[in-house]
């Protein structure tokens, strides 16, 4: 049984192995568990991409999905997450995917339940399948991570993937720089010597990873208007023209069009934004297989 | 790839072909796509009939359904409908059914996405599968549309089907008259010379199509009480007795019992209300097949 | 066609037959209907256990599930429950499971619709599959009901299962006693001579059935704090130690930890709480089979 909780728990070999498996799925490889397996997707926060992508991955693996509607569950009667998961386990669910607004929600589960938990995003914490699909997209593009320069730009502080993507990209041999409003960097970033202006970032990077402004997580929103943000920190049409020939644009979506990125660039030649979503299914097939085959 | 957006875009031959296909499904004919196909139903407005009917039709065709819960989607984070559909397309969804409170919601999609869109109702606009199931029910009853007199009665202004049913019925050879409160007719109707009293309508028609009072779409509701409406414009027990021998009663449902129609008439011998729902599944099988087989 | 509406409508032989069938399912027996069957689960109140358990049972029987989202249904447009069920029947649904906040909701359906209704809990009324899974759990433990002493403790008044479990247990040969705050007993209970203190109850019973405090059903909540309730009427660590050697603890869940039962006892050796949930799937398979095989 293998949980997927955070990128930090995965060593380099495991990451490479998941990406390899995901890539095989992208090429049409199939896999189904020997016995019938049941999974449930518990999304306590809004989601289209991650939820639908897991639903698709599950069906492609021939898994049975037990619907779970968070807004109509016994959580409303005060039931704990642990008791809810234990219930699903008792009923015969073989694995759960959970998105939750609480950072590290999985800590109350690990070691106490006997089915794998796949983290579909925890608060401002982690979003490991997003990180993995980002990595797959880069690997498919460049074949390697060595020597690549990746710029991560935007709302670093509230992002579920900025910090863990940075760590894992460095582990895999890439150089990482950051850009965005200073108020969204903590001291650790500022001291790293890797923070640069958006203009520097776009001109030098091979991969530009834009982050979504997480309006819904901001206690206080930025003091900038959307258009001011776009001009100072976003990918404008002008900035895109100064990008290196083969460099690519990524964004976890949903995109705030005209803020992080000019609306006309969302589907431009360099954009891998919808390719990322496509890869999301393959990555989720890989981690579901990993969770269930050793169950 | 064939969208189904409005009745106006369908020519007479296409309508007849869809009805023919639907009728074959009603007789037990089956069809499944060669390859596995995934569909998603995006309902941004409440629905039992249309939603469940599409879900049934999809399963009867052996399609895989990717659940989409509008109230827990990224639409809440401000994502556009276009980006949502493009996401589903990227994830591998082969067709989408959409109900939306905005008239002509599909205009921002057509020509820009590569999967068929089936309109499950747009604002006060259209509801083509409802129109088609109405037509199938009439065709099964009378064998033809030629020479039939169809009375459409009630909330013409807010109805998704009144105008397009009228147009298509005339195209297919039927005569159409209208009845209902004058405040719910625009000048075009009033000038058509086809508006008559409810008493005239019930006595002369072969098909009485009652419309639902769309309380949820009314800026200002009618000044009449439900009972006053019933007496002046509804199908009372007395009026039903004056209907022609083989004439039938239709209603798209949900019925406001005792308003548009006396509660005791909902399941009377002339009523085809539940037959319409039954036919809804066959019509949706036909349009899903049409959308997917040429995909 | 066999509804499952209340425990009272089942005679002793039927109960024994359902338990027998459920036990066979628990041992790995399988059953599938000859023809494809469609079911729908209509939950108008929050639920995790019952809803997911039915979903699991349905999939294990190879049934097709038509999703029904109460919060996005035409009930919001004022449609009656009868019209909703009649709609589903028209669409081709072969059986419905309904949870509803109204006692005896099924009375407006029975005799008027042609598909079986399975009661998933009605207001403060009944919850027959919960009663049946309680019985199966006791039967698996003791092999018989004869001579067993069952103590039902807690919020008798608002419980969906207390009264019907008491009746059926007596019918099957067990002795039943009650414990809990006097304000939650009506005169019938108080006159029965079967009400005792929690200390007496735990020391003498073979089965301790704790009830959930139904905060969501209380007009006025108890005047006791959760901790006061726990000390006077709950299963404390001290009380558990005084239970008979082979006696077991049951609770329908969700558990209010530290109120009805000390949190540490939820998964103690005597607890059958998660076993009950496991049995819920088998019982629901049995009643679905019963509903559909004679359809």
Short mmCIF file of N, CA, C and O in Angstrom, two decimals, chain B residues 114-216:
data_model
loop_
_atom_site.label_atom_id
_atom_site.label_comp_id
_atom_site.label_asym_id
_atom_site.label_seq_id
_atom_site.Cartn_x
_atom_site.Cartn_y
_atom_site.Cartn_z
N UNK B 114 -13.25 21.19 -29.78
CA UNK B 114 -13.28 20.10 -30.76
C UNK B 114 -14.14 18.92 -30.33
O UNK B 114 -13.96 17.81 -30.84
N UNK B 115 -15.02 19.12 -29.37
CA UNK B 115 -15.94 18.04 -28.99
C UNK B 115 -17.37 18.57 -29.10
O UNK B 115 -17.61 19.77 -28.96
N UNK B 116 -18.32 17.68 -29.40
CA UNK B 116 -19.69 18.14 -29.56
C UNK B 116 -20.32 18.62 -28.25
O UNK B 116 -20.08 18.04 -27.19
N UNK B 117 -21.12 19.68 -28.38
CA UNK B 117 -21.88 20.23 -27.27
C UNK B 117 -23.35 19.92 -27.50
O UNK B 117 -23.89 20.21 -28.58
N UNK B 118 -24.01 19.35 -26.51
CA UNK B 118 -25.45 19.13 -26.59
C UNK B 118 -26.12 20.08 -25.61
O UNK B 118 -25.83 20.04 -24.40
N UNK B 119 -26.97 20.91 -26.13
CA UNK B 119 -27.65 21.90 -25.31
C UNK B 119 -28.77 21.25 -24.50
O UNK B 119 -29.75 20.75 -25.07
N UNK B 120 -28.62 21.27 -23.18
CA UNK B 120 -29.63 20.71 -22.29
C UNK B 120 -30.56 21.78 -21.75
O UNK B 120 -31.25 21.55 -20.75
N UNK B 121 -30.59 22.93 -22.44
CA UNK B 121 -31.43 24.05 -22.00
C UNK B 121 -30.59 25.27 -21.74
O UNK B 121 -29.71 25.23 -20.89
N UNK B 122 -30.85 26.37 -22.44
CA UNK B 122 -30.09 27.61 -22.21
C UNK B 122 -31.05 28.74 -21.85
O UNK B 122 -31.81 29.23 -22.69
N UNK B 123 -31.00 29.17 -20.60
CA UNK B 123 -31.79 30.30 -20.12
C UNK B 123 -33.23 30.24 -20.60
O UNK B 123 -33.91 29.24 -20.40
N UNK B 124 -33.70 31.34 -21.20
CA UNK B 124 -35.02 31.34 -21.84
C UNK B 124 -34.89 31.02 -23.33
O UNK B 124 -35.81 31.30 -24.11
N UNK B 125 -33.75 30.46 -23.71
CA UNK B 125 -33.48 30.20 -25.12
C UNK B 125 -34.12 28.93 -25.64
O UNK B 125 -35.33 28.89 -25.88
N UNK B 126 -33.32 27.89 -25.74
CA UNK B 126 -33.78 26.68 -26.38
C UNK B 126 -33.61 25.47 -25.48
O UNK B 126 -32.91 25.52 -24.45
N UNK B 127 -34.25 24.41 -25.86
CA UNK B 127 -34.14 23.15 -25.14
C UNK B 127 -34.43 22.08 -26.19
O UNK B 127 -35.48 21.44 -26.16
N UNK B 128 -33.46 21.89 -27.11
CA UNK B 128 -33.76 21.08 -28.30
C UNK B 128 -34.16 19.64 -28.01
O UNK B 128 -35.03 19.11 -28.71
N UNK B 129 -33.58 18.99 -26.98
CA UNK B 129 -34.02 17.61 -26.74
C UNK B 129 -35.46 17.57 -26.21
O UNK B 129 -36.17 16.60 -26.44
N UNK B 130 -35.89 18.64 -25.54
CA UNK B 130 -37.30 18.71 -25.12
C UNK B 130 -38.18 18.84 -26.35
O UNK B 130 -39.21 18.15 -26.48
N UNK B 131 -37.80 19.71 -27.28
CA UNK B 131 -38.57 19.86 -28.52
C UNK B 131 -38.65 18.52 -29.26
O UNK B 131 -39.71 18.13 -29.74
N UNK B 132 -37.52 17.84 -29.35
CA UNK B 132 -37.50 16.58 -30.09
C UNK B 132 -38.34 15.51 -29.44
O UNK B 132 -39.02 14.73 -30.12
N UNK B 133 -38.35 15.47 -28.12
CA UNK B 133 -39.18 14.46 -27.45
C UNK B 133 -40.65 14.81 -27.57
O UNK B 133 -41.51 13.91 -27.64
N UNK B 134 -40.95 16.09 -27.63
CA UNK B 134 -42.34 16.50 -27.90
C UNK B 134 -42.75 16.02 -29.29
O UNK B 134 -43.85 15.46 -29.46
N UNK B 135 -41.88 16.24 -30.25
CA UNK B 135 -42.19 15.82 -31.63
C UNK B 135 -42.35 14.31 -31.72
O UNK B 135 -43.28 13.80 -32.36
N UNK B 136 -41.46 13.57 -31.06
CA UNK B 136 -41.54 12.10 -31.11
C UNK B 136 -42.87 11.62 -30.54
O UNK B 136 -43.51 10.72 -31.09
N UNK B 137 -43.29 12.26 -29.45
CA UNK B 137 -44.54 11.85 -28.80
C UNK B 137 -45.73 12.11 -29.72
O UNK B 137 -46.65 11.28 -29.81
N UNK B 138 -45.71 13.24 -30.41
CA UNK B 138 -46.80 13.54 -31.36
C UNK B 138 -46.76 12.57 -32.53
O UNK B 138 -47.79 12.02 -32.94
N UNK B 139 -45.57 12.33 -33.03
CA UNK B 139 -45.43 11.43 -34.19
C UNK B 139 -45.90 10.02 -33.86
O UNK B 139 -46.58 9.37 -34.66
N UNK B 140 -45.52 9.53 -32.66
CA UNK B 140 -45.96 8.19 -32.27
C UNK B 140 -47.47 8.10 -32.16
O UNK B 140 -48.08 7.07 -32.40
N UNK B 141 -48.09 9.23 -31.81
CA UNK B 141 -49.54 9.25 -31.59
C UNK B 141 -50.30 9.32 -32.91
O UNK B 141 -51.29 8.60 -33.10
N UNK B 142 -49.85 10.21 -33.79
CA UNK B 142 -50.65 10.50 -34.98
C UNK B 142 -50.00 10.03 -36.27
O UNK B 142 -50.60 10.12 -37.34
N UNK B 143 -48.75 9.60 -36.20
CA UNK B 143 -48.07 9.11 -37.40
C UNK B 143 -47.54 10.21 -38.30
O UNK B 143 -46.65 9.98 -39.10
N UNK B 144 -48.13 11.39 -38.19
CA UNK B 144 -47.74 12.50 -39.06
C UNK B 144 -47.96 13.82 -38.33
O UNK B 144 -48.59 13.85 -37.27
N UNK B 145 -47.40 14.89 -38.89
CA UNK B 145 -47.67 16.22 -38.34
C UNK B 145 -48.63 16.99 -39.25
O UNK B 145 -49.20 17.99 -38.84
N UNK B 146 -48.78 16.52 -40.48
CA UNK B 146 -49.61 17.21 -41.47
C UNK B 146 -51.05 17.30 -41.01
O UNK B 146 -51.66 16.30 -40.64
N UNK B 147 -51.56 18.51 -41.04
CA UNK B 147 -52.98 18.69 -40.73
C UNK B 147 -53.30 18.70 -39.25
O UNK B 147 -54.46 18.94 -38.88
N UNK B 148 -52.32 18.47 -38.41
CA UNK B 148 -52.61 18.51 -36.96
C UNK B 148 -52.73 19.95 -36.49
O UNK B 148 -52.04 20.84 -36.99
N UNK B 149 -53.61 20.17 -35.52
CA UNK B 149 -53.69 21.48 -34.90
C UNK B 149 -53.10 21.37 -33.49
O UNK B 149 -53.58 20.59 -32.65
N UNK B 150 -52.05 22.12 -33.26
CA UNK B 150 -51.37 22.08 -31.96
C UNK B 150 -51.59 23.41 -31.25
O UNK B 150 -51.31 24.47 -31.82
N UNK B 151 -52.12 23.34 -30.02
CA UNK B 151 -52.27 24.56 -29.22
C UNK B 151 -51.18 24.58 -28.16
O UNK B 151 -51.01 23.62 -27.41
N UNK B 152 -50.44 25.69 -28.13
CA UNK B 152 -49.40 25.87 -27.11
C UNK B 152 -49.93 26.89 -26.12
O UNK B 152 -50.25 28.02 -26.50
N UNK B 153 -50.02 26.48 -24.85
CA UNK B 153 -50.75 27.32 -23.89
C UNK B 153 -49.95 27.62 -22.65
O UNK B 153 -49.38 26.73 -22.03
N UNK B 154 -49.90 28.92 -22.31
CA UNK B 154 -49.30 29.30 -21.03
C UNK B 154 -48.22 30.34 -21.14
O UNK B 154 -48.39 31.36 -21.81
N UNK B 155 -47.12 30.08 -20.46
CA UNK B 155 -46.05 31.05 -20.28
C UNK B 155 -45.11 31.06 -21.49
O UNK B 155 -43.94 30.69 -21.41
N UNK B 156 -45.67 31.55 -22.62
CA UNK B 156 -44.95 31.55 -23.89
C UNK B 156 -43.62 32.30 -23.78
O UNK B 156 -42.59 31.86 -24.27
N UNK B 157 -43.67 33.42 -23.10
CA UNK B 157 -42.53 34.33 -23.07
C UNK B 157 -41.27 33.71 -22.47
O UNK B 157 -40.17 33.92 -22.95
N UNK B 158 -41.45 32.94 -21.36
CA UNK B 158 -40.28 32.41 -20.67
C UNK B 158 -39.98 30.98 -21.06
O UNK B 158 -39.06 30.37 -20.52
N UNK B 159 -40.75 30.44 -21.97
CA UNK B 159 -40.58 29.03 -22.30
C UNK B 159 -39.40 28.83 -23.22
O UNK B 159 -39.17 29.58 -24.15
N UNK B 160 -38.67 27.75 -22.94
CA UNK B 160 -37.55 27.39 -23.82
C UNK B 160 -38.02 26.70 -25.09
O UNK B 160 -37.24 26.51 -26.01
N UNK B 161 -39.24 26.23 -25.10
CA UNK B 161 -39.64 25.41 -26.24
C UNK B 161 -40.76 26.00 -27.07
O UNK B 161 -40.96 25.59 -28.22
N UNK B 162 -41.52 26.98 -26.53
CA UNK B 162 -42.71 27.47 -27.24
C UNK B 162 -42.36 27.93 -28.65
O UNK B 162 -42.92 27.45 -29.64
N UNK B 163 -41.43 28.85 -28.75
CA UNK B 163 -41.12 29.45 -30.04
C UNK B 163 -40.54 28.43 -31.01
O UNK B 163 -40.97 28.33 -32.17
N UNK B 164 -39.57 27.64 -30.53
CA UNK B 164 -38.93 26.71 -31.47
C UNK B 164 -39.86 25.55 -31.81
O UNK B 164 -39.87 25.07 -32.94
N UNK B 165 -40.68 25.13 -30.85
CA UNK B 165 -41.68 24.10 -31.20
C UNK B 165 -42.65 24.62 -32.26
O UNK B 165 -43.00 23.90 -33.20
N UNK B 166 -43.07 25.86 -32.08
CA UNK B 166 -44.00 26.44 -33.05
C UNK B 166 -43.39 26.46 -34.45
O UNK B 166 -44.00 26.02 -35.43
N UNK B 167 -42.17 26.93 -34.54
CA UNK B 167 -41.49 27.01 -35.83
C UNK B 167 -41.37 25.65 -36.48
O UNK B 167 -41.68 25.46 -37.66
N UNK B 168 -40.90 24.70 -35.71
CA UNK B 168 -40.62 23.38 -36.29
C UNK B 168 -41.92 22.64 -36.62
O UNK B 168 -42.01 21.94 -37.63
N UNK B 169 -42.94 22.82 -35.78
CA UNK B 169 -44.22 22.17 -36.07
C UNK B 169 -44.80 22.69 -37.38
O UNK B 169 -45.33 21.91 -38.20
N UNK B 170 -44.70 24.00 -37.58
CA UNK B 170 -45.19 24.57 -38.84
C UNK B 170 -44.38 24.03 -40.02
O UNK B 170 -44.93 23.63 -41.05
N UNK B 171 -43.05 23.95 -39.83
CA UNK B 171 -42.17 23.40 -40.87
C UNK B 171 -42.58 21.96 -41.23
O UNK B 171 -42.47 21.53 -42.37
N UNK B 172 -43.05 21.23 -40.23
CA UNK B 172 -43.42 19.82 -40.44
C UNK B 172 -44.88 19.66 -40.88
O UNK B 172 -45.36 18.55 -41.04
N UNK B 173 -45.58 20.79 -41.04
CA UNK B 173 -46.92 20.69 -41.61
C UNK B 173 -48.09 20.86 -40.65
O UNK B 173 -49.25 20.73 -41.05
N UNK B 174 -47.81 21.17 -39.39
CA UNK B 174 -48.90 21.35 -38.44
C UNK B 174 -49.34 22.82 -38.38
O UNK B 174 -48.58 23.72 -38.76
N UNK B 175 -50.57 23.02 -37.93
CA UNK B 175 -51.03 24.38 -37.63
C UNK B 175 -50.82 24.63 -36.13
O UNK B 175 -51.08 23.74 -35.32
N UNK B 176 -50.35 25.82 -35.78
CA UNK B 176 -50.09 26.10 -34.37
C UNK B 176 -50.86 27.33 -33.91
O UNK B 176 -50.85 28.36 -34.59
N UNK B 177 -51.57 27.21 -32.79
CA UNK B 177 -52.21 28.36 -32.16
C UNK B 177 -51.69 28.51 -30.73
O UNK B 177 -51.13 27.58 -30.17
N UNK B 178 -51.90 29.70 -30.18
CA UNK B 178 -51.36 29.99 -28.86
C UNK B 178 -52.46 30.49 -27.93
O UNK B 178 -53.41 31.13 -28.37
N UNK B 179 -52.28 30.21 -26.64
CA UNK B 179 -53.23 30.73 -25.66
C UNK B 179 -52.48 31.04 -24.37
O UNK B 179 -51.45 30.42 -24.08
N UNK B 180 -53.02 31.98 -23.61
CA UNK B 180 -52.37 32.33 -22.34
C UNK B 180 -52.54 33.81 -22.05
O UNK B 180 -53.12 34.54 -22.83
N UNK B 181 -52.05 34.25 -20.90
CA UNK B 181 -52.17 35.66 -20.52
C UNK B 181 -51.46 36.56 -21.54
O UNK B 181 -50.32 36.30 -21.92
N UNK B 182 -52.12 37.62 -21.92
CA UNK B 182 -51.59 38.54 -22.93
C UNK B 182 -50.22 39.09 -22.55
O UNK B 182 -49.36 39.28 -23.40
N UNK B 183 -50.02 39.29 -21.24
CA UNK B 183 -48.74 39.85 -20.79
C UNK B 183 -47.56 38.92 -21.13
O UNK B 183 -46.41 39.33 -21.06
N UNK B 184 -47.86 37.66 -21.43
CA UNK B 184 -46.80 36.72 -21.76
C UNK B 184 -46.64 36.50 -23.26
O UNK B 184 -46.07 35.51 -23.71
N UNK B 185 -47.22 37.41 -24.04
CA UNK B 185 -47.04 37.36 -25.49
C UNK B 185 -46.33 38.61 -25.94
O UNK B 185 -46.64 39.70 -25.45
N UNK B 186 -45.39 38.51 -26.85
CA UNK B 186 -44.85 39.74 -27.42
C UNK B 186 -45.63 40.06 -28.70
O UNK B 186 -46.53 39.32 -29.12
N UNK B 187 -45.30 41.20 -29.29
CA UNK B 187 -46.10 41.72 -30.39
C UNK B 187 -46.16 40.74 -31.57
O UNK B 187 -47.18 40.61 -32.24
N UNK B 188 -45.05 40.06 -31.78
CA UNK B 188 -44.96 39.12 -32.90
C UNK B 188 -46.07 38.06 -32.80
O UNK B 188 -46.71 37.73 -33.78
N UNK B 189 -46.24 37.52 -31.59
CA UNK B 189 -47.30 36.53 -31.39
C UNK B 189 -48.67 37.17 -31.60
O UNK B 189 -49.54 36.64 -32.28
N UNK B 190 -48.85 38.36 -30.96
CA UNK B 190 -50.16 38.99 -30.99
C UNK B 190 -50.57 39.34 -32.42
O UNK B 190 -51.75 39.26 -32.77
N UNK B 191 -49.57 39.68 -33.24
CA UNK B 191 -49.86 40.03 -34.62
C UNK B 191 -50.08 38.81 -35.53
O UNK B 191 -50.50 38.95 -36.67
N UNK B 192 -49.76 37.64 -35.02
CA UNK B 192 -49.79 36.45 -35.89
C UNK B 192 -51.21 35.99 -36.20
O UNK B 192 -51.42 35.16 -37.07
N UNK B 193 -52.19 36.51 -35.43
CA UNK B 193 -53.56 36.07 -35.65
C UNK B 193 -53.81 34.66 -35.15
O UNK B 193 -54.83 34.04 -35.44
N UNK B 194 -52.85 34.14 -34.41
CA UNK B 194 -52.97 32.75 -33.96
C UNK B 194 -53.21 32.66 -32.46
O UNK B 194 -53.13 31.57 -31.89
N UNK B 195 -53.46 33.77 -31.81
CA UNK B 195 -53.73 33.74 -30.38
C UNK B 195 -55.22 33.59 -30.14
O UNK B 195 -56.03 34.30 -30.76
N UNK B 196 -55.58 32.65 -29.29
CA UNK B 196 -57.00 32.44 -29.02
C UNK B 196 -57.23 32.19 -27.54
O UNK B 196 -56.27 32.07 -26.77
N UNK B 197 -58.47 32.12 -27.14
CA UNK B 197 -58.77 31.86 -25.72
C UNK B 197 -58.52 30.39 -25.42
O UNK B 197 -58.43 29.55 -26.31
N UNK B 198 -58.36 30.08 -24.12
CA UNK B 198 -58.11 28.70 -23.71
C UNK B 198 -59.28 27.81 -24.11
O UNK B 198 -59.08 26.66 -24.51
N UNK B 199 -60.50 28.37 -24.01
CA UNK B 199 -61.67 27.56 -24.39
C UNK B 199 -61.63 27.16 -25.86
O UNK B 199 -61.86 26.01 -26.21
N UNK B 200 -61.35 28.14 -26.72
CA UNK B 200 -61.21 27.82 -28.14
C UNK B 200 -60.10 26.80 -28.37
O UNK B 200 -60.25 25.85 -29.14
N UNK B 201 -58.96 27.02 -27.70
CA UNK B 201 -57.79 26.15 -27.90
C UNK B 201 -58.11 24.70 -27.60
O UNK B 201 -57.87 23.80 -28.42
N UNK B 202 -58.69 24.45 -26.42
CA UNK B 202 -58.91 23.06 -26.00
C UNK B 202 -59.92 22.35 -26.91
O UNK B 202 -59.81 21.15 -27.14
N UNK B 203 -60.88 23.12 -27.38
CA UNK B 203 -61.95 22.49 -28.17
C UNK B 203 -61.52 22.10 -29.58
O UNK B 203 -62.08 21.18 -30.18
N UNK B 204 -60.54 22.82 -30.11
CA UNK B 204 -60.21 22.61 -31.51
C UNK B 204 -58.90 21.84 -31.76
O UNK B 204 -58.66 21.36 -32.86
N UNK B 205 -58.07 21.71 -30.73
CA UNK B 205 -56.73 21.16 -30.99
C UNK B 205 -56.70 19.64 -30.98
O UNK B 205 -57.53 18.99 -30.37
N UNK B 206 -55.70 19.10 -31.68
CA UNK B 206 -55.38 17.67 -31.56
C UNK B 206 -54.36 17.45 -30.45
O UNK B 206 -54.35 16.41 -29.79
N UNK B 207 -53.48 18.43 -30.31
CA UNK B 207 -52.44 18.35 -29.28
C UNK B 207 -52.49 19.62 -28.45
O UNK B 207 -52.40 20.72 -28.99
N UNK B 208 -52.63 19.46 -27.14
CA UNK B 208 -52.57 20.61 -26.25
C UNK B 208 -51.24 20.57 -25.51
O UNK B 208 -51.02 19.70 -24.67
N UNK B 209 -50.35 21.48 -25.89
CA UNK B 209 -49.05 21.55 -25.21
C UNK B 209 -49.12 22.61 -24.14
O UNK B 209 -49.05 23.81 -24.43
N UNK B 210 -49.24 22.17 -22.90
CA UNK B 210 -49.23 23.11 -21.78
C UNK B 210 -47.79 23.47 -21.46
O UNK B 210 -46.90 22.62 -21.53
N UNK B 211 -47.57 24.73 -21.10
CA UNK B 211 -46.23 25.14 -20.70
C UNK B 211 -46.19 25.31 -19.20
O UNK B 211 -47.20 25.61 -18.57
N UNK B 212 -45.03 25.13 -18.64
CA UNK B 212 -44.84 25.32 -17.21
C UNK B 212 -44.70 26.81 -16.90
O UNK B 212 -43.99 27.52 -17.63
N UNK B 213 -45.36 27.28 -15.86
CA UNK B 213 -45.10 28.65 -15.40
C UNK B 213 -43.73 28.65 -14.76
O UNK B 213 -43.48 27.94 -13.78
N UNK B 214 -42.84 29.40 -15.35
CA UNK B 214 -41.44 29.36 -14.91
C UNK B 214 -41.23 30.37 -13.79
O UNK B 214 -40.54 31.37 -13.98
N UNK B 215 -41.81 30.07 -12.63
CA UNK B 215 -41.70 31.00 -11.49
C UNK B 215 -40.26 31.48 -11.33
O UNK B 215 -40.01 32.64 -11.05
N UNK B 216 -39.29 30.56 -11.52
CA UNK B 216 -37.89 30.90 -11.25
C UNK B 216 -37.29 31.85 -12.28
O UNK B 216 -36.22 32.39 -12.08
#
